[in-house]
Amino acid sequence: MRIVVCCTGMKAAPWVAGLEAALPGAVVEEWQAGAPPADHAVVWAPPQQLFDEQPRLKGIFNMGAGVDALLQLRLPPEAALVRLDDAGMSVQMAEFVCHALIRHFRELDGYEQDAAQGRWSFRRPRSRAEFPVGVMGLGVLGQRVAQAVAAFEFPVRGWSRTARAIEGVQCFAGPAQFDAFLAGTRVLVNLLPLTPETENIMNRATLGRLLPGGYVINVARGAHLVDEDLLALVDGGHLAGAALDVFRTEPLPPAHPFWRHPKITVTPHTSARTLRDESIAQIARKVRAFDRGEPVAGVVDLSRGY
Ligand code: NDP
Ligand code: OXD
């Protein structure tokens, strides 16, 4: 078995060594133009050239959960596209979202500013009941996040494409229930995949339906959010602010108003990082199962786009 590794922005050598160790007998090498035909590719942000030169790939294993960028490329029609599922990301996402939520709910930024001025002053405790959290996307990451938030006793609601039942989470599904989901949400967490149906889903109309004083935590993709609409709703006072980890252009350009907005927090697409060891172990398991003709979790349904 021959595997090529291509990971733009990351060092390939540790992935090559890790996959070689996990798949004895496989030839694993960093992809280069003109490489001999491989059976599988393990990729992050690869160039189109890789797929043009490797039309006989059987499996394309993404080093991340979101496959939106890969689906913009022309992939070999016979190849299965397989995403990471969890591989250590869901716990990171849960801690990141809970941190953003609690920092907002407990007004910790305000306390930090007070402390910077040597001020010992209390804020009135807020009621969790007035901060219902709505999680868009109840997949591998969204479910874990919804349950982690519920453990802090916030009211939690979730929205997905097909109906889900998750203990402690009031579930809504499909376009018909989207408005009802938004109307009872104050803190909106986005964990949707980026598809033609979900692009720009957070806009003036949808964010305007959140409860007054709404807060947005976007940890999925920048193109889910219409930046100007968020800014208008924050500046107009309907929204209290946002914690943003993902952006239309990454790195976020230096002149973008999000950087300096006092009510918007920016982090550099770091809420759930790909953990190399966990990911190599998962990809190796999947490659072996795939080659034995067994079902593999995380195969992308190209018609749904995730
Ligand atoms: P999953 O594919 O497991 O879950 C996707 C969820 O979104 C499912 O519940 C699905 O519904 C729902 N969904 C999809 N389309 C729609 C729609 N049109 N309307 C309503 N619901 C919809 O994805 P993951 O949880 O693994 O990951 C989610 C996203 O998080 C990734 O696609 C990626 O963009 C982002 N991500 C960001 C990271 C970061 O560091 N910031 C790291 C990792 C991922 P159903 O349950 O019915 O299928
Ligand atoms: C992912 C990501 O999709 O890192 O895994 O955003």
mmCIF file of C-alpha atoms and ligand atoms in Angstrom:
data_model
loop_
_atom_site.group_PDB
_atom_site.id
_atom_site.type_symbol
_atom_site.label_atom_id
_atom_site.label_comp_id
_atom_site.label_asym_id
_atom_site.label_seq_id
_atom_site.Cartn_x
_atom_site.Cartn_y
_atom_site.Cartn_z
ATOM 1 C CA MET A 1 0.000 0.000 0.000
ATOM 2 C CA ARG A 2 1.290 3.454 -0.896
ATOM 3 C CA ILE A 3 0.209 6.592 0.961
ATOM 4 C CA VAL A 4 1.052 10.194 0.168
ATOM 5 C CA VAL A 5 0.935 12.893 2.825
ATOM 6 C CA CYS A 6 0.370 16.532 1.925
ATOM 7 C CA CYS A 7 -0.294 19.077 4.665
ATOM 8 C CA THR A 8 0.064 22.710 3.741
ATOM 9 C CA GLY A 9 1.209 24.804 6.690
ATOM 10 C CA MET A 10 2.263 21.777 8.770
ATOM 11 C CA LYS A 11 5.418 19.665 8.798
ATOM 12 C CA ALA A 12 4.808 16.434 6.885
ATOM 13 C CA ALA A 13 7.724 14.444 8.354
ATOM 14 C CA PRO A 14 6.097 13.562 11.726
ATOM 15 C CA TRP A 15 2.921 12.481 9.944
ATOM 16 C CA VAL A 16 4.914 10.316 7.530
ATOM 17 C CA ALA A 17 6.846 8.709 10.390
ATOM 18 C CA GLY A 18 3.714 8.211 12.505
ATOM 19 C CA LEU A 19 1.720 6.628 9.685
ATOM 20 C CA GLU A 20 4.655 4.385 8.756
ATOM 21 C CA ALA A 21 4.850 3.163 12.348
ATOM 22 C CA ALA A 22 1.081 2.641 12.570
ATOM 23 C CA LEU A 23 0.795 0.884 9.202
ATOM 24 C CA PRO A 24 3.685 -1.604 8.959
ATOM 25 C CA GLY A 25 4.403 -2.561 5.377
ATOM 26 C CA ALA A 26 2.876 0.588 3.898
ATOM 27 C CA VAL A 27 5.056 2.937 1.869
ATOM 28 C CA VAL A 28 4.339 6.425 3.217
ATOM 29 C CA GLU A 29 5.916 9.509 1.710
ATOM 30 C CA GLU A 30 5.432 13.235 1.536
ATOM 31 C CA TRP A 31 3.633 14.085 -1.704
ATOM 32 C CA GLN A 32 5.688 15.788 -4.384
ATOM 33 C CA ALA A 33 4.753 16.659 -7.935
ATOM 34 C CA GLY A 34 5.290 13.582 -10.097
ATOM 35 C CA ALA A 35 5.017 11.094 -7.209
ATOM 36 C CA PRO A 36 4.084 7.519 -8.262
ATOM 37 C CA PRO A 37 0.407 6.536 -7.984
ATOM 38 C CA ALA A 38 -0.736 6.055 -4.389
ATOM 39 C CA ASP A 39 -3.701 4.215 -2.856
ATOM 40 C CA HIS A 40 -4.498 6.823 -0.245
ATOM 41 C CA ALA A 41 -3.754 10.468 0.464
ATOM 42 C CA VAL A 42 -3.649 12.016 3.933
ATOM 43 C CA VAL A 43 -4.177 15.735 3.477
ATOM 44 C CA TRP A 44 -4.720 19.190 4.882
ATOM 45 C CA ALA A 45 -5.296 22.022 2.380
ATOM 46 C CA PRO A 46 -3.683 20.170 -0.554
ATOM 47 C CA PRO A 47 -3.290 21.732 -4.008
ATOM 48 C CA GLN A 48 -5.511 20.663 -6.919
ATOM 49 C CA GLN A 49 -2.360 19.298 -8.604
ATOM 50 C CA LEU A 50 -2.204 16.409 -6.129
ATOM 51 C CA PHE A 51 -5.605 15.082 -7.232
ATOM 52 C CA ASP A 52 -4.969 15.811 -10.908
ATOM 53 C CA GLU A 53 -1.842 13.653 -10.699
ATOM 54 C CA GLN A 54 -3.394 10.925 -8.496
ATOM 55 C CA PRO A 55 -6.627 9.911 -10.267
ATOM 56 C CA ARG A 56 -6.497 6.350 -8.857
ATOM 57 C CA LEU A 57 -6.706 7.276 -5.173
ATOM 58 C CA LYS A 58 -9.129 5.069 -3.243
ATOM 59 C CA GLY A 59 -9.214 7.074 -0.032
ATOM 60 C CA ILE A 60 -8.616 10.729 0.828
ATOM 61 C CA PHE A 61 -8.192 11.164 4.575
ATOM 62 C CA ASN A 62 -8.625 14.731 5.803
ATOM 63 C CA MET A 63 -6.535 15.834 8.795
ATOM 64 C CA GLY A 64 -9.502 17.822 10.074
ATOM 65 C CA ALA A 65 -13.252 17.590 10.607
ATOM 66 C CA GLY A 66 -14.427 20.178 8.086
ATOM 67 C CA VAL A 67 -14.146 19.228 4.409
ATOM 68 C CA ASP A 68 -15.558 22.416 2.857
ATOM 69 C CA ALA A 69 -12.202 23.482 1.358
ATOM 70 C CA LEU A 70 -11.567 20.009 -0.100
ATOM 71 C CA LEU A 71 -14.991 19.993 -1.710
ATOM 72 C CA GLN A 72 -14.001 23.094 -3.674
ATOM 73 C CA LEU A 73 -11.416 20.940 -5.513
ATOM 74 C CA ARG A 74 -11.956 18.329 -8.260
ATOM 75 C CA LEU A 75 -11.450 15.052 -6.424
ATOM 76 C CA PRO A 76 -10.969 11.661 -8.104
ATOM 77 C CA PRO A 77 -14.553 10.418 -8.602
ATOM 78 C CA GLU A 78 -13.878 6.938 -7.203
ATOM 79 C CA ALA A 79 -12.135 8.100 -4.027
ATOM 80 C CA ALA A 80 -13.917 8.072 -0.664
ATOM 81 C CA LEU A 81 -13.405 11.295 1.294
ATOM 82 C CA VAL A 82 -13.009 10.597 5.001
ATOM 83 C CA ARG A 83 -12.984 13.237 7.741
ATOM 84 C CA LEU A 84 -11.567 13.043 11.241
ATOM 85 C CA ASP A 85 -14.240 12.310 13.733
ATOM 86 C CA ASP A 86 -13.384 13.698 17.117
ATOM 87 C CA ALA A 87 -9.775 12.469 17.480
ATOM 88 C CA GLY A 88 -9.464 14.662 20.575
ATOM 89 C CA MET A 89 -11.271 17.664 19.095
ATOM 90 C CA SER A 90 -14.625 17.447 20.874
ATOM 91 C CA VAL A 91 -13.200 17.914 24.368
ATOM 92 C CA GLN A 92 -11.177 20.897 23.164
ATOM 93 C CA MET A 93 -14.251 22.381 21.533
ATOM 94 C CA ALA A 94 -16.298 21.842 24.692
ATOM 95 C CA GLU A 95 -13.709 23.580 26.879
ATOM 96 C CA PHE A 96 -13.318 26.449 24.411
ATOM 97 C CA VAL A 97 -17.061 27.108 24.086
ATOM 98 C CA CYS A 98 -17.702 26.758 27.834
ATOM 99 C CA HIS A 99 -14.868 29.193 28.479
ATOM 100 C CA ALA A 100 -16.271 31.765 26.022
ATOM 101 C CA LEU A 101 -19.785 31.326 27.394
ATOM 102 C CA ILE A 102 -18.769 31.600 31.034
ATOM 103 C CA ARG A 103 -16.450 34.537 30.414
ATOM 104 C CA HIS A 104 -19.408 36.363 28.895
ATOM 105 C CA PHE A 105 -22.040 35.205 31.385
ATOM 106 C CA ARG A 106 -19.877 35.947 34.453
ATOM 107 C CA GLU A 107 -18.673 39.271 32.956
ATOM 108 C CA LEU A 108 -15.071 38.254 33.490
ATOM 109 C CA ASP A 109 -13.797 40.801 30.937
ATOM 110 C CA GLY A 110 -15.411 43.532 33.042
ATOM 111 C CA TYR A 111 -13.781 42.183 36.210
ATOM 112 C CA GLU A 112 -10.437 42.098 34.411
ATOM 113 C CA GLN A 113 -10.815 45.750 33.434
ATOM 114 C CA ASP A 114 -11.781 46.621 37.024
ATOM 115 C CA ALA A 115 -8.760 44.752 38.366
ATOM 116 C CA ALA A 116 -6.474 46.576 35.949
ATOM 117 C CA GLN A 117 -7.595 49.786 37.646
ATOM 118 C CA GLY A 118 -7.350 48.370 41.171
ATOM 119 C CA ARG A 119 -11.149 48.443 41.526
ATOM 120 C CA TRP A 120 -12.865 45.966 43.897
ATOM 121 C CA SER A 121 -16.459 46.054 42.675
ATOM 122 C CA PHE A 122 -19.192 43.450 42.307
ATOM 123 C CA ARG A 123 -21.640 42.950 39.471
ATOM 124 C CA ARG A 124 -25.138 41.665 40.083
ATOM 125 C CA PRO A 125 -25.320 37.873 39.621
ATOM 126 C CA ARG A 126 -27.086 36.916 36.393
ATOM 127 C CA SER A 127 -29.619 34.135 36.060
ATOM 128 C CA ARG A 128 -28.746 31.129 33.900
ATOM 129 C CA ALA A 129 -32.408 30.862 32.977
ATOM 130 C CA GLU A 130 -32.006 34.160 31.110
ATOM 131 C CA PHE A 131 -29.071 32.815 29.063
ATOM 132 C CA PRO A 132 -30.430 29.934 27.009
ATOM 133 C CA VAL A 133 -27.668 28.556 24.789
ATOM 134 C CA GLY A 134 -28.465 27.355 21.270
ATOM 135 C CA VAL A 135 -26.034 25.054 19.480
ATOM 136 C CA MET A 136 -26.338 24.947 15.682
ATOM 137 C CA GLY A 137 -25.051 21.587 14.461
ATOM 138 C CA LEU A 138 -25.457 18.530 16.669
ATOM 139 C CA GLY A 139 -22.802 16.297 15.164
ATOM 140 C CA VAL A 140 -19.630 14.958 16.745
ATOM 141 C CA LEU A 141 -18.601 18.357 18.127
ATOM 142 C CA GLY A 142 -21.984 20.009 18.644
ATOM 143 C CA GLN A 143 -23.347 17.182 20.783
ATOM 144 C CA ARG A 144 -20.334 17.213 23.054
ATOM 145 C CA VAL A 145 -20.540 20.999 23.388
ATOM 146 C CA ALA A 146 -24.298 20.943 24.090
ATOM 147 C CA GLN A 147 -23.794 18.358 26.835
ATOM 148 C CA ALA A 148 -20.876 20.258 28.375
ATOM 149 C CA VAL A 149 -22.922 23.464 28.457
ATOM 150 C CA ALA A 150 -25.887 21.583 29.961
ATOM 151 C CA ALA A 151 -23.580 20.315 32.725
ATOM 152 C CA PHE A 152 -23.195 23.965 33.813
ATOM 153 C CA GLU A 153 -27.009 24.073 34.120
ATOM 154 C CA PHE A 154 -27.689 26.534 31.302
ATOM 155 C CA PRO A 155 -30.877 25.805 29.357
ATOM 156 C CA VAL A 156 -29.619 24.231 26.115
ATOM 157 C CA ARG A 157 -31.284 23.879 22.754
ATOM 158 C CA GLY A 158 -29.850 22.433 19.589
ATOM 159 C CA TRP A 159 -30.604 22.560 15.888
ATOM 160 C CA SER A 160 -29.652 20.008 13.231
ATOM 161 C CA ARG A 161 -30.716 18.972 9.741
ATOM 162 C CA THR A 162 -32.384 15.751 10.862
ATOM 163 C CA ALA A 163 -34.137 15.272 14.191
ATOM 164 C CA ARG A 164 -31.912 14.340 17.146
ATOM 165 C CA ALA A 165 -32.671 13.354 20.735
ATOM 166 C CA ILE A 166 -30.006 14.383 23.270
ATOM 167 C CA GLU A 167 -30.590 14.206 26.989
ATOM 168 C CA GLY A 168 -30.817 17.648 28.557
ATOM 169 C CA VAL A 169 -31.036 19.397 25.166
ATOM 170 C CA GLN A 170 -34.221 20.711 23.566
ATOM 171 C CA CYS A 171 -33.793 19.658 19.949
ATOM 172 C CA PHE A 172 -35.046 21.407 16.823
ATOM 173 C CA ALA A 173 -34.522 20.265 13.238
ATOM 174 C CA GLY A 174 -34.645 21.577 9.710
ATOM 175 C CA PRO A 175 -35.593 24.930 8.213
ATOM 176 C CA ALA A 176 -39.160 24.699 9.567
ATOM 177 C CA GLN A 177 -37.945 24.840 13.184
ATOM 178 C CA PHE A 178 -35.061 27.258 12.717
ATOM 179 C CA ASP A 179 -36.945 30.407 13.711
ATOM 180 C CA ALA A 180 -38.320 28.774 16.852
ATOM 181 C CA PHE A 181 -34.804 27.624 17.737
ATOM 182 C CA LEU A 182 -33.390 31.146 17.292
ATOM 183 C CA ALA A 183 -36.246 32.895 19.070
ATOM 184 C CA GLY A 184 -35.481 31.104 22.349
ATOM 185 C CA THR A 185 -31.679 31.407 22.090
ATOM 186 C CA ARG A 186 -29.547 34.079 23.732
ATOM 187 C CA VAL A 187 -26.073 32.632 23.247
ATOM 188 C CA LEU A 188 -25.689 31.140 19.774
ATOM 189 C CA VAL A 189 -22.909 28.590 19.220
ATOM 190 C CA ASN A 190 -22.162 27.648 15.619
ATOM 191 C CA LEU A 191 -20.907 24.128 14.936
ATOM 192 C CA LEU A 192 -22.330 23.556 11.468
ATOM 193 C CA PRO A 193 -20.314 22.325 8.501
ATOM 194 C CA LEU A 194 -19.921 24.903 5.739
ATOM 195 C CA THR A 195 -22.208 23.870 2.864
ATOM 196 C CA PRO A 196 -24.272 25.790 0.305
ATOM 197 C CA GLU A 197 -27.221 25.563 2.769
ATOM 198 C CA THR A 198 -25.302 26.946 5.743
ATOM 199 C CA GLU A 199 -23.138 29.637 4.128
ATOM 200 C CA ASN A 200 -24.069 33.118 5.490
ATOM 201 C CA ILE A 201 -26.537 31.485 7.884
ATOM 202 C CA MET A 202 -25.694 34.032 10.599
ATOM 203 C CA ASN A 203 -26.935 37.270 9.082
ATOM 204 C CA ARG A 204 -28.926 40.343 10.053
ATOM 205 C CA ALA A 205 -32.271 38.512 9.826
ATOM 206 C CA THR A 206 -31.291 35.342 11.720
ATOM 207 C CA LEU A 207 -29.131 37.029 14.366
ATOM 208 C CA GLY A 208 -31.876 39.632 14.744
ATOM 209 C CA ARG A 209 -34.194 36.830 15.922
ATOM 210 C CA LEU A 210 -32.007 35.978 18.917
ATOM 211 C CA LEU A 211 -33.180 37.163 22.324
ATOM 212 C CA PRO A 212 -32.097 40.737 23.128
ATOM 213 C CA GLY A 213 -28.559 40.849 24.519
ATOM 214 C CA GLY A 214 -27.615 37.888 22.340
ATOM 215 C CA TYR A 215 -24.053 36.637 22.077
ATOM 216 C CA VAL A 216 -22.450 34.731 19.183
ATOM 217 C CA ILE A 217 -19.750 32.076 19.504
ATOM 218 C CA ASN A 218 -18.555 31.061 16.029
ATOM 219 C CA VAL A 219 -16.208 28.096 16.070
ATOM 220 C CA ALA A 220 -17.133 26.491 12.741
ATOM 221 C CA ARG A 221 -16.297 28.518 9.619
ATOM 222 C CA GLY A 222 -15.991 32.242 8.899
ATOM 223 C CA ALA A 223 -18.270 32.060 5.861
ATOM 224 C CA HIS A 224 -21.198 31.106 8.088
ATOM 225 C CA LEU A 225 -21.231 34.682 9.365
ATOM 226 C CA VAL A 226 -21.968 37.917 7.515
ATOM 227 C CA ASP A 227 -19.388 40.124 9.231
ATOM 228 C CA GLU A 228 -21.071 43.483 8.588
ATOM 229 C CA ASP A 229 -24.404 42.188 9.901
ATOM 230 C CA LEU A 230 -22.814 41.057 13.143
ATOM 231 C CA LEU A 231 -21.079 44.420 13.567
ATOM 232 C CA ALA A 232 -24.317 46.327 12.880
ATOM 233 C CA LEU A 233 -26.249 44.269 15.446
ATOM 234 C CA VAL A 234 -23.541 44.626 18.094
ATOM 235 C CA ASP A 235 -23.157 48.362 17.491
ATOM 236 C CA GLY A 236 -26.942 48.763 17.443
ATOM 237 C CA GLY A 237 -27.184 47.054 20.843
ATOM 238 C CA HIS A 238 -29.270 43.976 19.912
ATOM 239 C CA LEU A 239 -26.247 41.740 20.412
ATOM 240 C CA ALA A 240 -23.939 42.028 23.416
ATOM 241 C CA GLY A 241 -20.897 40.764 21.516
ATOM 242 C CA ALA A 242 -19.201 37.764 20.001
ATOM 243 C CA ALA A 243 -16.343 35.323 20.434
ATOM 244 C CA LEU A 244 -14.996 34.478 16.987
ATOM 245 C CA ASP A 245 -12.447 31.757 16.256
ATOM 246 C CA VAL A 246 -12.917 31.441 12.481
ATOM 247 C CA PHE A 247 -12.976 34.024 9.703
ATOM 248 C CA ARG A 248 -13.707 34.404 6.003
ATOM 249 C CA THR A 249 -10.052 35.239 5.435
ATOM 250 C CA GLU A 250 -7.491 33.556 7.690
ATOM 251 C CA PRO A 251 -5.287 34.948 9.084
ATOM 252 C CA LEU A 252 -7.783 37.728 9.857
ATOM 253 C CA PRO A 253 -6.462 40.784 7.949
ATOM 254 C CA PRO A 254 -4.869 43.423 10.229
ATOM 255 C CA ALA A 255 -7.354 46.120 9.195
ATOM 256 C CA HIS A 256 -10.453 44.024 9.946
ATOM 257 C CA PRO A 257 -12.712 45.785 12.491
ATOM 258 C CA PHE A 258 -13.112 42.569 14.533
ATOM 259 C CA TRP A 259 -9.565 42.965 15.858
ATOM 260 C CA ARG A 260 -10.264 46.197 17.684
ATOM 261 C CA HIS A 261 -13.941 45.911 18.543
ATOM 262 C CA PRO A 262 -14.339 46.104 22.336
ATOM 263 C CA LYS A 263 -17.197 43.587 22.367
ATOM 264 C CA ILE A 264 -15.653 41.049 20.011
ATOM 265 C CA THR A 265 -13.012 38.532 20.968
ATOM 266 C CA VAL A 266 -10.759 37.054 18.278
ATOM 267 C CA THR A 267 -8.800 33.798 18.466
ATOM 268 C CA PRO A 268 -6.791 32.336 15.553
ATOM 269 C CA HIS A 269 -8.799 29.229 14.543
ATOM 270 C CA THR A 270 -7.624 27.363 17.583
ATOM 271 C CA SER A 271 -10.762 26.159 19.357
ATOM 272 C CA ALA A 272 -10.161 22.489 18.455
ATOM 273 C CA ARG A 273 -6.753 21.671 17.048
ATOM 274 C CA THR A 274 -5.866 18.537 15.128
ATOM 275 C CA LEU A 275 -3.902 16.411 17.592
ATOM 276 C CA ARG A 276 -1.289 14.540 15.632
ATOM 277 C CA ASP A 277 -0.967 11.300 17.589
ATOM 278 C CA GLU A 278 -4.728 10.790 18.005
ATOM 279 C CA SER A 279 -5.300 11.655 14.357
ATOM 280 C CA ILE A 280 -2.612 9.315 13.046
ATOM 281 C CA ALA A 281 -4.023 6.461 15.133
ATOM 282 C CA GLN A 282 -7.543 7.159 13.853
ATOM 283 C CA ILE A 283 -6.485 7.498 10.216
ATOM 284 C CA ALA A 284 -4.422 4.289 10.403
ATOM 285 C CA ARG A 285 -7.424 2.397 11.852
ATOM 286 C CA LYS A 286 -9.624 3.755 9.106
ATOM 287 C CA VAL A 287 -7.139 2.919 6.336
ATOM 288 C CA ARG A 288 -6.922 -0.692 7.575
ATOM 289 C CA ALA A 289 -10.726 -1.019 7.850
ATOM 290 C CA PHE A 290 -11.173 0.584 4.440
ATOM 291 C CA ASP A 291 -8.743 -1.835 2.801
ATOM 292 C CA ARG A 292 -10.527 -4.790 4.415
ATOM 293 C CA GLY A 293 -13.774 -3.521 2.895
ATOM 294 C CA GLU A 294 -15.258 -2.772 6.322
ATOM 295 C CA PRO A 295 -17.423 0.270 7.028
ATOM 296 C CA VAL A 296 -15.464 3.377 7.988
ATOM 297 C CA ALA A 297 -16.858 6.158 10.188
ATOM 298 C CA GLY A 298 -16.653 9.692 8.890
ATOM 299 C CA VAL A 299 -17.055 9.042 5.154
ATOM 300 C CA VAL A 300 -18.326 12.313 3.706
ATOM 301 C CA ASP A 301 -21.658 12.243 1.916
ATOM 302 C CA LEU A 302 -20.808 14.337 -1.127
ATOM 303 C CA SER A 303 -24.447 15.105 -1.864
ATOM 304 C CA ARG A 304 -24.905 16.664 1.616
ATOM 305 C CA GLY A 305 -21.485 18.318 1.587
ATOM 306 C CA TYR A 306 -20.426 17.030 5.027
HETATM 307 P P1 NDP B 1 -20.613 16.719 11.924
HETATM 308 O O1 NDP B 1 -20.665 16.440 10.463
HETATM 309 O O2 NDP B 1 -20.406 15.598 12.863
HETATM 310 O O3 NDP B 1 -21.967 17.448 12.371
HETATM 311 C C1 NDP B 1 -22.579 18.427 11.594
HETATM 312 C C2 NDP B 1 -23.919 18.807 12.232
HETATM 313 O O4 NDP B 1 -24.466 19.903 11.491
HETATM 314 C C3 NDP B 1 -24.943 17.683 12.181
HETATM 315 O O5 NDP B 1 -25.735 17.695 13.345
HETATM 316 C C4 NDP B 1 -25.802 18.069 10.985
HETATM 317 O O6 NDP B 1 -27.147 17.611 11.022
HETATM 318 C C5 NDP B 1 -25.801 19.577 11.101
HETATM 319 N N1 NDP B 1 -26.136 20.204 9.819
HETATM 320 C C6 NDP B 1 -25.502 20.081 8.633
HETATM 321 N N2 NDP B 1 -26.135 20.793 7.678
HETATM 322 C C7 NDP B 1 -27.197 21.365 8.284
HETATM 323 C C8 NDP B 1 -28.242 22.195 7.833
HETATM 324 N N3 NDP B 1 -28.346 22.590 6.540
HETATM 325 N N4 NDP B 1 -29.178 22.591 8.722
HETATM 326 C C9 NDP B 1 -29.106 22.192 10.008
HETATM 327 N N5 NDP B 1 -28.152 21.398 10.512
HETATM 328 C C10 NDP B 1 -27.202 20.989 9.656
HETATM 329 O O7 NDP B 1 -19.505 17.826 12.116
HETATM 330 P P2 NDP B 1 -18.541 18.084 13.384
HETATM 331 O O8 NDP B 1 -19.387 18.255 14.580
HETATM 332 O O9 NDP B 1 -17.456 17.094 13.442
HETATM 333 O O10 NDP B 1 -17.865 19.485 12.953
HETATM 334 C C11 NDP B 1 -18.646 20.625 12.674
HETATM 335 C C12 NDP B 1 -17.787 21.699 12.035
HETATM 336 O O11 NDP B 1 -16.912 22.283 12.994
HETATM 337 C C13 NDP B 1 -16.827 21.231 10.932
HETATM 338 O O12 NDP B 1 -17.500 21.055 9.705
HETATM 339 C C14 NDP B 1 -15.829 22.357 10.881
HETATM 340 O O13 NDP B 1 -16.265 23.359 9.980
HETATM 341 C C15 NDP B 1 -15.866 22.935 12.296
HETATM 342 N N6 NDP B 1 -14.589 22.716 13.010
HETATM 343 C C16 NDP B 1 -13.914 23.800 13.489
HETATM 344 C C17 NDP B 1 -12.745 23.631 14.197
HETATM 345 C C18 NDP B 1 -12.015 24.794 14.776
HETATM 346 O O14 NDP B 1 -10.899 24.641 15.291
HETATM 347 N N7 NDP B 1 -12.582 25.980 14.776
HETATM 348 C C19 NDP B 1 -12.171 22.295 14.423
HETATM 349 C C20 NDP B 1 -12.981 21.232 13.913
HETATM 350 C C21 NDP B 1 -14.138 21.451 13.224
HETATM 351 P P3 NDP B 1 -27.488 16.031 11.090
HETATM 352 O O15 NDP B 1 -27.177 15.658 12.531
HETATM 353 O O16 NDP B 1 -28.911 15.964 10.765
HETATM 354 O O17 NDP B 1 -26.574 15.366 10.089
HETATM 355 C C1 OXD B 2 -11.222 21.274 11.175
HETATM 356 C C2 OXD B 2 -10.624 22.524 11.563
HETATM 357 O O1 OXD B 2 -12.143 21.291 10.355
HETATM 358 O O2 OXD B 2 -9.502 22.512 12.100
HETATM 359 O O3 OXD B 2 -10.786 20.222 11.678
HETATM 360 O O4 OXD B 2 -11.240 23.580 11.408
#
